Amino acid sequence: IRTLYGYDPNQEAVVGLYVLESKETPGLGDKIETDSAFTANFEALDVSLDESGGAIANPIVFAKPGQKSQAWQIEGITGATISSKAVTRILHESTADVVIFLERNLQVLRDGSSSSLVAKSN
């Protein structure tokens, strides 16, 4: 599964997800693209940073269907659990780096000067 997602720094949220490539089983795993309840997870998926700005405050996690209770959870799809968990893992891992980078460099990105970007330090 390869995805593209949108991030809104004003909301500190993932605000859309598009599946670029999927080799999931037609009628089951491909529901990650067509199931409206699943795609609703990405209307405002919370990826706000902690107080230090060095980590996601509440990393993205999987929730069983009908058990989502937090804005940083992705509610899975019955019959497509593996695909739902794969998307969760992809976003969990990606946002941990990408959102922090974007937030650290937001003003530079808005100004359009790429020579001043601050790389992630380990």
Short mmCIF file of C-alpha atoms in Angstrom, two decimals:
data_model
loop_
_atom_site.label_atom_id
_atom_site.label_comp_id
_atom_site.label_asym_id
_atom_site.label_seq_id
_atom_site.Cartn_x
_atom_site.Cartn_y
_atom_site.Cartn_z
CA ILE A 1 0.00 0.00 0.00
CA ARG A 2 1.30 3.43 -0.97
CA THR A 3 -0.58 6.50 0.18
CA LEU A 4 -0.59 10.25 -0.14
CA TYR A 5 -2.10 12.30 2.66
CA GLY A 6 -2.77 15.93 3.36
CA TYR A 7 -1.67 17.75 6.50
CA ASP A 8 -3.21 20.98 7.73
CA PRO A 9 -0.89 22.81 10.15
CA ASN A 10 -3.74 25.03 11.34
CA GLN A 11 -5.73 22.00 12.48
CA GLU A 12 -2.63 19.91 13.30
CA ALA A 13 -4.40 17.08 11.52
CA VAL A 14 -4.27 14.74 8.58
CA VAL A 15 -7.07 16.04 6.39
CA GLY A 16 -7.26 13.55 3.58
CA LEU A 17 -5.82 10.27 2.38
CA TYR A 18 -5.47 8.92 -1.13
CA VAL A 19 -4.33 5.40 -1.93
CA LEU A 20 -1.75 5.64 -4.72
CA GLU A 21 -1.11 1.91 -5.00
CA SER A 22 -2.67 -1.14 -3.44
CA LYS A 23 -2.37 -4.83 -4.14
CA GLU A 24 -5.02 -5.72 -1.62
CA THR A 25 -7.74 -8.30 -2.29
CA PRO A 26 -10.55 -6.83 -4.41
CA GLY A 27 -13.75 -6.56 -2.38
CA LEU A 28 -11.91 -6.82 0.94
CA GLY A 29 -8.64 -4.96 1.40
CA ASP A 30 -9.47 -2.43 -1.27
CA LYS A 31 -12.19 -1.07 1.05
CA ILE A 32 -9.50 1.28 2.36
CA GLU A 33 -10.23 3.27 -0.79
CA THR A 34 -14.01 2.96 -0.96
CA ASP A 35 -15.45 2.54 2.54
CA SER A 36 -16.88 5.95 3.52
CA ALA A 37 -16.64 5.23 7.26
CA PHE A 38 -12.95 4.39 6.86
CA THR A 39 -12.13 7.40 4.71
CA ALA A 40 -13.93 9.60 7.29
CA ASN A 41 -11.00 8.79 9.62
CA PHE A 42 -8.93 11.20 7.54
CA GLU A 43 -11.17 14.26 7.68
CA ALA A 44 -9.37 15.50 10.83
CA LEU A 45 -7.02 12.83 12.20
CA ASP A 46 -5.22 14.45 15.14
CA VAL A 47 -1.43 14.62 14.79
CA SER A 48 -0.79 17.54 17.11
CA LEU A 49 2.63 17.81 18.70
CA ASP A 50 3.42 17.53 22.39
CA GLU A 51 4.41 20.62 24.39
CA SER A 52 8.08 20.31 23.43
CA GLY A 53 7.25 20.08 19.72
CA GLY A 54 9.53 17.06 19.46
CA ALA A 55 6.95 14.29 19.11
CA ILE A 56 3.35 13.60 18.20
CA ALA A 57 1.34 14.07 21.40
CA ASN A 58 -0.83 11.02 20.71
CA PRO A 59 0.61 8.74 18.03
CA ILE A 60 -1.88 7.32 15.57
CA VAL A 61 -3.28 3.95 16.65
CA PHE A 62 -5.73 1.38 15.32
CA ALA A 63 -9.19 0.99 16.83
CA LYS A 64 -11.48 -1.97 16.23
CA PRO A 65 -14.64 -1.16 14.27
CA GLY A 66 -17.08 0.71 16.50
CA GLN A 67 -14.48 1.36 19.20
CA LYS A 68 -12.88 4.63 18.07
CA SER A 69 -13.01 7.09 20.95
CA GLN A 70 -10.14 9.49 20.23
CA ALA A 71 -9.30 11.83 17.33
CA TRP A 72 -5.91 10.12 16.81
CA GLN A 73 -7.39 6.67 16.29
CA ILE A 74 -8.14 5.07 12.94
CA GLU A 75 -11.25 2.93 13.06
CA GLY A 76 -10.69 -0.26 11.12
CA ILE A 77 -12.92 -1.98 8.62
CA THR A 78 -14.60 -5.29 9.37
CA GLY A 79 -13.27 -7.80 6.85
CA ALA A 80 -10.29 -5.61 5.96
CA THR A 81 -8.46 -5.54 9.28
CA ILE A 82 -5.02 -6.19 7.81
CA SER A 83 -5.37 -3.35 5.29
CA SER A 84 -6.76 -0.99 7.96
CA LYS A 85 -3.86 -1.81 10.26
CA ALA A 86 -1.39 -1.31 7.41
CA VAL A 87 -2.71 2.22 6.74
CA THR A 88 -2.55 2.93 10.49
CA ARG A 89 1.08 1.78 10.64
CA ILE A 90 2.01 3.82 7.56
CA LEU A 91 0.54 7.00 9.04
CA HIS A 92 1.87 6.29 12.53
CA GLU A 93 5.43 5.96 11.22
CA SER A 94 5.26 8.72 8.63
CA THR A 95 3.65 11.43 10.74
CA ALA A 96 6.16 10.86 13.55
CA ASP A 97 8.84 12.34 11.26
CA VAL A 98 7.02 14.38 8.63
CA VAL A 99 4.76 16.45 10.89
CA ILE A 100 7.64 17.40 13.17
CA PHE A 101 9.75 18.42 10.16
CA LEU A 102 6.91 20.45 8.67
CA GLU A 103 6.15 22.22 11.94
CA ARG A 104 9.83 23.09 12.48
CA ASN A 105 10.06 24.52 8.99
CA LEU A 106 6.58 25.96 8.53
CA GLN A 107 7.66 29.58 8.23
CA VAL A 108 10.47 28.72 5.80
CA LEU A 109 8.04 26.70 3.69
CA ARG A 110 5.54 29.55 3.71
CA ASP A 111 8.27 32.01 2.67
CA GLY A 112 9.44 29.67 -0.10
CA SER A 113 13.13 29.51 0.85
CA SER A 114 14.28 25.88 0.82
CA SER A 115 17.92 26.73 1.66
CA SER A 116 17.00 27.27 5.32
CA LEU A 117 15.18 23.99 6.02
CA VAL A 118 16.07 22.39 9.33
CA ALA A 119 16.72 18.66 9.04
CA LYS A 120 15.60 16.20 11.70
CA SER A 121 18.28 15.72 14.33
CA ASN A 122 18.80 12.40 16.08
#
